[in-house]
CSV table of C-alpha atoms in Angstrom, one decimal:
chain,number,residue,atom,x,y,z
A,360,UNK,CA,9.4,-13.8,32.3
A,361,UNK,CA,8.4,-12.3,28.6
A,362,UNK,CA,8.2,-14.0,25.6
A,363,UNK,CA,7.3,-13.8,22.0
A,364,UNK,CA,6.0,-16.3,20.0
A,365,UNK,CA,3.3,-16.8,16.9
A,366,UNK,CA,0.0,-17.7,17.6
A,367,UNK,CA,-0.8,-20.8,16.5
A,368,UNK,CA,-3.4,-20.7,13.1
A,369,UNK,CA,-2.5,-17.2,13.4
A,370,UNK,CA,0.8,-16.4,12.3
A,371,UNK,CA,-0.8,-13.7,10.6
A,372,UNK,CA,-0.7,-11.3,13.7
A,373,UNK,CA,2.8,-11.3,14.0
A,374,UNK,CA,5.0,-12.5,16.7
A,375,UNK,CA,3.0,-11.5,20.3
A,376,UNK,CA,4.1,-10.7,24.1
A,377,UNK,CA,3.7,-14.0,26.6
A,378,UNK,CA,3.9,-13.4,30.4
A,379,UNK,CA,5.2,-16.2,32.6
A,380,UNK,CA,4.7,-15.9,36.4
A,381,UNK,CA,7.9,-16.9,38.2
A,382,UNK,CA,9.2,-17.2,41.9
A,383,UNK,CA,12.4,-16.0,43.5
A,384,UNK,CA,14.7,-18.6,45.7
A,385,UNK,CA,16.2,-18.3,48.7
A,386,UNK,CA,19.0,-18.2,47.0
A,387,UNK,CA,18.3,-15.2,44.7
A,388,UNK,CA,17.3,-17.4,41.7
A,389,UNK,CA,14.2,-17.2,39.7
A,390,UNK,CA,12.0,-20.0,39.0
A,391,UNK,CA,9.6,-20.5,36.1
A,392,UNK,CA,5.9,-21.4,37.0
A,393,UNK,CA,5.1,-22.8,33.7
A,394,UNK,CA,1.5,-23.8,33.6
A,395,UNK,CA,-1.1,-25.8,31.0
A,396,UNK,CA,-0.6,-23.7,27.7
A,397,UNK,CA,-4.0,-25.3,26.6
A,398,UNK,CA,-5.5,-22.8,29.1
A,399,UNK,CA,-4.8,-19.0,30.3
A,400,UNK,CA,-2.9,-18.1,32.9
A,401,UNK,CA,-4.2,-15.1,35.9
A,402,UNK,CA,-2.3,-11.9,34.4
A,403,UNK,CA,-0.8,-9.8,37.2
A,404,UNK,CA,-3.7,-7.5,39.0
A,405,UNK,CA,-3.5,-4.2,37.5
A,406,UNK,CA,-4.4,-1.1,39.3
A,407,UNK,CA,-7.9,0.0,39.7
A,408,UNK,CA,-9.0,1.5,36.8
A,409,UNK,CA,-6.0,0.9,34.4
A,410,UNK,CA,-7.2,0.8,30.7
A,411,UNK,CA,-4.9,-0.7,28.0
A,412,UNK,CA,-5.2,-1.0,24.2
A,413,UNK,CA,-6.1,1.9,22.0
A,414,UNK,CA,-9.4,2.6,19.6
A,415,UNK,CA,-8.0,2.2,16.3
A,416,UNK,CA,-10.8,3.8,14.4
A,417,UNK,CA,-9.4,7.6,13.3
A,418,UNK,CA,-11.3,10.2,12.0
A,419,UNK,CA,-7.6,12.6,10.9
A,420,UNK,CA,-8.6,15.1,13.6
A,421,UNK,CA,-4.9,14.3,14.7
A,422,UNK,CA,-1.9,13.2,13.6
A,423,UNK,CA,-1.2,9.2,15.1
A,424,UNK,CA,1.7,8.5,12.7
A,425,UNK,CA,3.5,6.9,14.9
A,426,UNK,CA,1.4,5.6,17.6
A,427,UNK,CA,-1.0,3.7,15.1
A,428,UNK,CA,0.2,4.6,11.1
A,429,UNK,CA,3.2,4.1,9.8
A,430,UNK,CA,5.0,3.8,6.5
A,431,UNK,CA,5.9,0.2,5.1
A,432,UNK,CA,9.2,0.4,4.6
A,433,UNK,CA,9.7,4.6,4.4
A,434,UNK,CA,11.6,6.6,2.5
A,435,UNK,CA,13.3,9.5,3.9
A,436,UNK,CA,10.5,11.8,2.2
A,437,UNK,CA,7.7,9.9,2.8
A,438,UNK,CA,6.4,12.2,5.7
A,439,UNK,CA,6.3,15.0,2.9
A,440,UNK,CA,3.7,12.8,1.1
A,441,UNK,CA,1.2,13.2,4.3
A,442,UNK,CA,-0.7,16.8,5.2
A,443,UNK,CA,-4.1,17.0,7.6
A,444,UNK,CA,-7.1,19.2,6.9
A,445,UNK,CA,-10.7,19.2,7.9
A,446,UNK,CA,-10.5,15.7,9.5
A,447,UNK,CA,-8.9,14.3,6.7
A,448,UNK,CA,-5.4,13.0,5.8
A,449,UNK,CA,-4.1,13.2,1.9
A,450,UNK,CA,-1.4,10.9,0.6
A,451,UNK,CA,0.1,12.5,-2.3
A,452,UNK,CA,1.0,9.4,-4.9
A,453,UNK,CA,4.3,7.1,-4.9
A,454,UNK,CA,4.8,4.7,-7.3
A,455,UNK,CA,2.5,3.3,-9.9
A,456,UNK,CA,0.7,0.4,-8.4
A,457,UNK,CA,0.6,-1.2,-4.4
A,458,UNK,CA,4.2,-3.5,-5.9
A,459,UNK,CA,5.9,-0.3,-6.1
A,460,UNK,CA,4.3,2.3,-4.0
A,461,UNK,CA,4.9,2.7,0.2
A,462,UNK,CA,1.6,2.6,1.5
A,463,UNK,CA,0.3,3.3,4.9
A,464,UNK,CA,-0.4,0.7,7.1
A,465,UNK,CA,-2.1,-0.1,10.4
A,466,UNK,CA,-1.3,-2.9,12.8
A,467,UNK,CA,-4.5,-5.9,13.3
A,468,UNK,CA,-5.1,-6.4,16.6
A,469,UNK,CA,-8.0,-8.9,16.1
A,470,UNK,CA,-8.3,-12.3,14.7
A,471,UNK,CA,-11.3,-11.3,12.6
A,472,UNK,CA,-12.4,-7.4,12.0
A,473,UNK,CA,-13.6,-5.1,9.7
A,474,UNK,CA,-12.5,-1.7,8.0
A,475,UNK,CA,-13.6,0.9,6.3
A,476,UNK,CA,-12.1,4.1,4.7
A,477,UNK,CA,-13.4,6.7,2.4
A,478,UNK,CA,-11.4,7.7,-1.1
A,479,UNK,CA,-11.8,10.8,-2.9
A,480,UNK,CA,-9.4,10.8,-5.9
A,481,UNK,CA,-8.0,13.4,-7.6
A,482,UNK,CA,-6.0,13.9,-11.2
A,483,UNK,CA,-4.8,10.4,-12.4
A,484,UNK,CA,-4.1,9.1,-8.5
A,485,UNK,CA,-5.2,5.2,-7.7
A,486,UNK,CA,-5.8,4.5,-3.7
A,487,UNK,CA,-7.0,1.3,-2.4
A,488,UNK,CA,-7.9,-0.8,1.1
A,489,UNK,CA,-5.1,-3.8,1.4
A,490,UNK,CA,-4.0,-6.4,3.4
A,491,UNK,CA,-0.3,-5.8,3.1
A,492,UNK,CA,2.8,-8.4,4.5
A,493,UNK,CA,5.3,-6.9,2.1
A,494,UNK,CA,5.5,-5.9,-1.4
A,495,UNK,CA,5.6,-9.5,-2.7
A,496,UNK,CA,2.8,-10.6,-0.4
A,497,UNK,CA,-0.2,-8.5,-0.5
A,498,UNK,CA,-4.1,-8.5,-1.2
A,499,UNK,CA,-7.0,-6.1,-1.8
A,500,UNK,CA,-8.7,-3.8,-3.8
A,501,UNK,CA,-9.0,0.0,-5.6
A,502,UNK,CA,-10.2,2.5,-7.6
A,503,UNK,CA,-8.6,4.9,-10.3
A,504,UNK,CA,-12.1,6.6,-11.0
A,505,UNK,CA,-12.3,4.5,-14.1
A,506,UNK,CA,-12.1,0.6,-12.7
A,507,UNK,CA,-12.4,-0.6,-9.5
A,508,UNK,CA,-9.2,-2.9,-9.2
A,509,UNK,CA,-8.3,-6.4,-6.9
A,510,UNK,CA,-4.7,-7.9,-6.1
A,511,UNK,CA,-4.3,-11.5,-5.2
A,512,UNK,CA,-0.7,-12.0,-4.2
A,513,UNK,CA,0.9,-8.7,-4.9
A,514,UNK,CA,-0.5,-9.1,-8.6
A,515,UNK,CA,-3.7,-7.4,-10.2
A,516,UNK,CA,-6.2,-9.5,-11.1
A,517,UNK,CA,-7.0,-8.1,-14.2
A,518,UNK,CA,-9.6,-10.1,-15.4
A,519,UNK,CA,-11.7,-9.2,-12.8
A,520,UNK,CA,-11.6,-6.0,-13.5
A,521,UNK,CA,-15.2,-3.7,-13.0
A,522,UNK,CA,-15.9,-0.5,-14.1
A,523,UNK,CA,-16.0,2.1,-11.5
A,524,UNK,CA,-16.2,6.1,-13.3
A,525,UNK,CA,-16.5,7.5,-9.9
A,526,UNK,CA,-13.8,9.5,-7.9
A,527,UNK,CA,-14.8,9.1,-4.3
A,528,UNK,CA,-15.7,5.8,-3.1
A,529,UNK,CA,-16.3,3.9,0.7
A,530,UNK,CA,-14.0,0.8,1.0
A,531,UNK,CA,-14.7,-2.1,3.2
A,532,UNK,CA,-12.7,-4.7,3.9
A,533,UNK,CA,-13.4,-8.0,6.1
A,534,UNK,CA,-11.0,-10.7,7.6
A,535,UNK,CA,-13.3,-13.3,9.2
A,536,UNK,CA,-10.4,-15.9,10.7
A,537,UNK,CA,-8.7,-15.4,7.2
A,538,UNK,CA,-11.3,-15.6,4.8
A,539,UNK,CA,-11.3,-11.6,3.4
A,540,UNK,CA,-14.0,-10.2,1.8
A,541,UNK,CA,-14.5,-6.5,-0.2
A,542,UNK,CA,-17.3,-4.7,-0.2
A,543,UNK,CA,-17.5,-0.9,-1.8
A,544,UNK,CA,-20.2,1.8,-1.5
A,545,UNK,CA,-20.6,5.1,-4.1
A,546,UNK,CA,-23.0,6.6,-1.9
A,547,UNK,CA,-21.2,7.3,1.5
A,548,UNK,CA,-21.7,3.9,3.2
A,549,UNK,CA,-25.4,4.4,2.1
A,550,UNK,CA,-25.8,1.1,0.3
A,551,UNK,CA,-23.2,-1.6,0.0
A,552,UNK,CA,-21.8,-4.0,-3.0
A,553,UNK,CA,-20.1,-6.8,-2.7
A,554,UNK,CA,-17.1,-7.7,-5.2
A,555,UNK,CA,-17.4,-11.1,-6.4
A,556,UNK,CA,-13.7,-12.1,-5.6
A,557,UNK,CA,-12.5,-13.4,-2.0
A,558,UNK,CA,-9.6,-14.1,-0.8
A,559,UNK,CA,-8.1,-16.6,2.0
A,560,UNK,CA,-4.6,-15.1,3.9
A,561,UNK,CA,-3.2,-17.4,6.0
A,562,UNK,CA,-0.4,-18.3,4.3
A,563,UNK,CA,0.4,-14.9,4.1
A,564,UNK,CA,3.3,-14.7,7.4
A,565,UNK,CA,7.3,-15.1,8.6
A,566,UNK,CA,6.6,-18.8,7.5
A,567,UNK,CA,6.5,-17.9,3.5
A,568,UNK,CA,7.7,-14.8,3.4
A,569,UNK,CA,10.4,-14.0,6.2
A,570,UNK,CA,10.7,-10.9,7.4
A,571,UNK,CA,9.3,-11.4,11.4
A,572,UNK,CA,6.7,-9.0,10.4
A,573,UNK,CA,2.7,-8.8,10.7
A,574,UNK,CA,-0.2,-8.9,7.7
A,575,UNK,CA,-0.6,-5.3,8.4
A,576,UNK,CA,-4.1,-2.9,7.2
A,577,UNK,CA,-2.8,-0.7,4.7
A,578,UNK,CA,-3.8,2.2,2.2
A,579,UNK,CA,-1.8,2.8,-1.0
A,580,UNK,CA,-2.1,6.1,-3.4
A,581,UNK,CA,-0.1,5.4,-6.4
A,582,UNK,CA,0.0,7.4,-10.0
A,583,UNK,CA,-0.6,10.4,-10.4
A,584,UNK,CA,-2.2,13.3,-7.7
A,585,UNK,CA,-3.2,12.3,-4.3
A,586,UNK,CA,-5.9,10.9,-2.4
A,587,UNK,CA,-8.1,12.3,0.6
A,588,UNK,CA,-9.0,10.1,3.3
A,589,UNK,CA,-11.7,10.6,5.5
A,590,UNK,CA,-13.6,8.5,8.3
A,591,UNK,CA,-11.1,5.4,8.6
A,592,UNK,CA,-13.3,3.2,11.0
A,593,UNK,CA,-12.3,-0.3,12.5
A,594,UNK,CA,-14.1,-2.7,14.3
A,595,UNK,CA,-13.6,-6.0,16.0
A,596,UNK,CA,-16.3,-9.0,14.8
């Protein structure tokens, strides 16, 4: 039998596939096994060699909208915002901040990982690393090669402001069981800095904000011009 339910402490992730084992009857009925939820339960046996689950780090050599990126909430132009070159993907600007802009978003597989993505900014664009629900529910931080910028709850924190007069710029983010943390680099990943603020998420799911949907990795170019991206790596921790 298949399920889906929420995780319990981890809502976050979105609603999940269960897999019950049942038995058939003599009389052509099924019949649940149930079992202790406290403790797994033997999967089917797969076939020898059978590989599931995908390697969500991406370095743009190919297109995987649709397999692992994905518009929140597209427009029926957005595509036209995306082009590939050189192992790189460019988001040509919508909107003028993450509240108003339809970023691109990743699904978290994980209860605690890290990301990283590279920015290089051009004209008047803004790009940023988030942590996105929905427009009214999202965290994270970016840069408009003048101030490197963080959103708490689909605001800006203004006062935390920092200046930032570069154009290209490494973003990392980090979800340790909910507790997220930003760290940025100006010299390729060379040498990192941390940002002062952090954030904690797990309020941030169907329970608050409806919707049935996931707290989803995402990257936002709003303003002005486009970004490139390059080198999007994630990792399990």
């Amino acid at each position: 039998m298949i399920y889906h339910a929420y995780e319990n402490g981890f809502r976050t992730l979105g609603r999940q596939t269960l897999l019950e084992p049942i038995e058939w009857t003599q009389d052509g009925w099924f019949k649940a096994m149930g079992g202790k939820l406290s403790t797994p339960i033997a999967k089917p046996t797969s076939s020898v060699g059978n590989q599931s689950g995908m390697a969500l780090s991406d370095d743009f050599s190919h297109n995987r909208f649709g397999n692992q990126w994905c518009f929140h909430n597209p427009g029926p132009i957005d595509m036209a915002r995306v082009s590939f070159a050189n192992t790189q993907l460019i988001l040509e600007a919508s909107g003028q901040s993450p509240a108003d802009s339809s970023p691109i978003t990743c699904v978290a597989v994980d209860r605690s990982y890290q990301v990283e993505i590279s920015l290089s900014l051009s004209a008047e664009a803004e790009a940023g690393l988030l942590l996105f629900y929905n427009h009214k529910a999202f965290v994270g931080f970016g840069a408009d090669g003048k101030v490197l910028k963080s959103f708490q709850y689909a605001e800006e924190q203004q006062w935390a402001r920092m200046g930032m007069p570069v154009r290209d710029i490494r973003l990392r983010l980090i979800n340790d069981n909910h507790v997220v943390t930003y760290e940025y680099s100006v010299d390729k990943g060379k040498s990192w800095q941390r940002h002062p603020t952090r954030m904690e998420v797990s309020g941030m799911n169907h329970n608050v904000f409806g919707g049935f949907l996931s707290l989803k990795i995402a990257i936002y170019c709003a303003g002005k011009g486009k970004v490139i991206l390059s080198n999007f790596s994630y990792r399990a921790i």
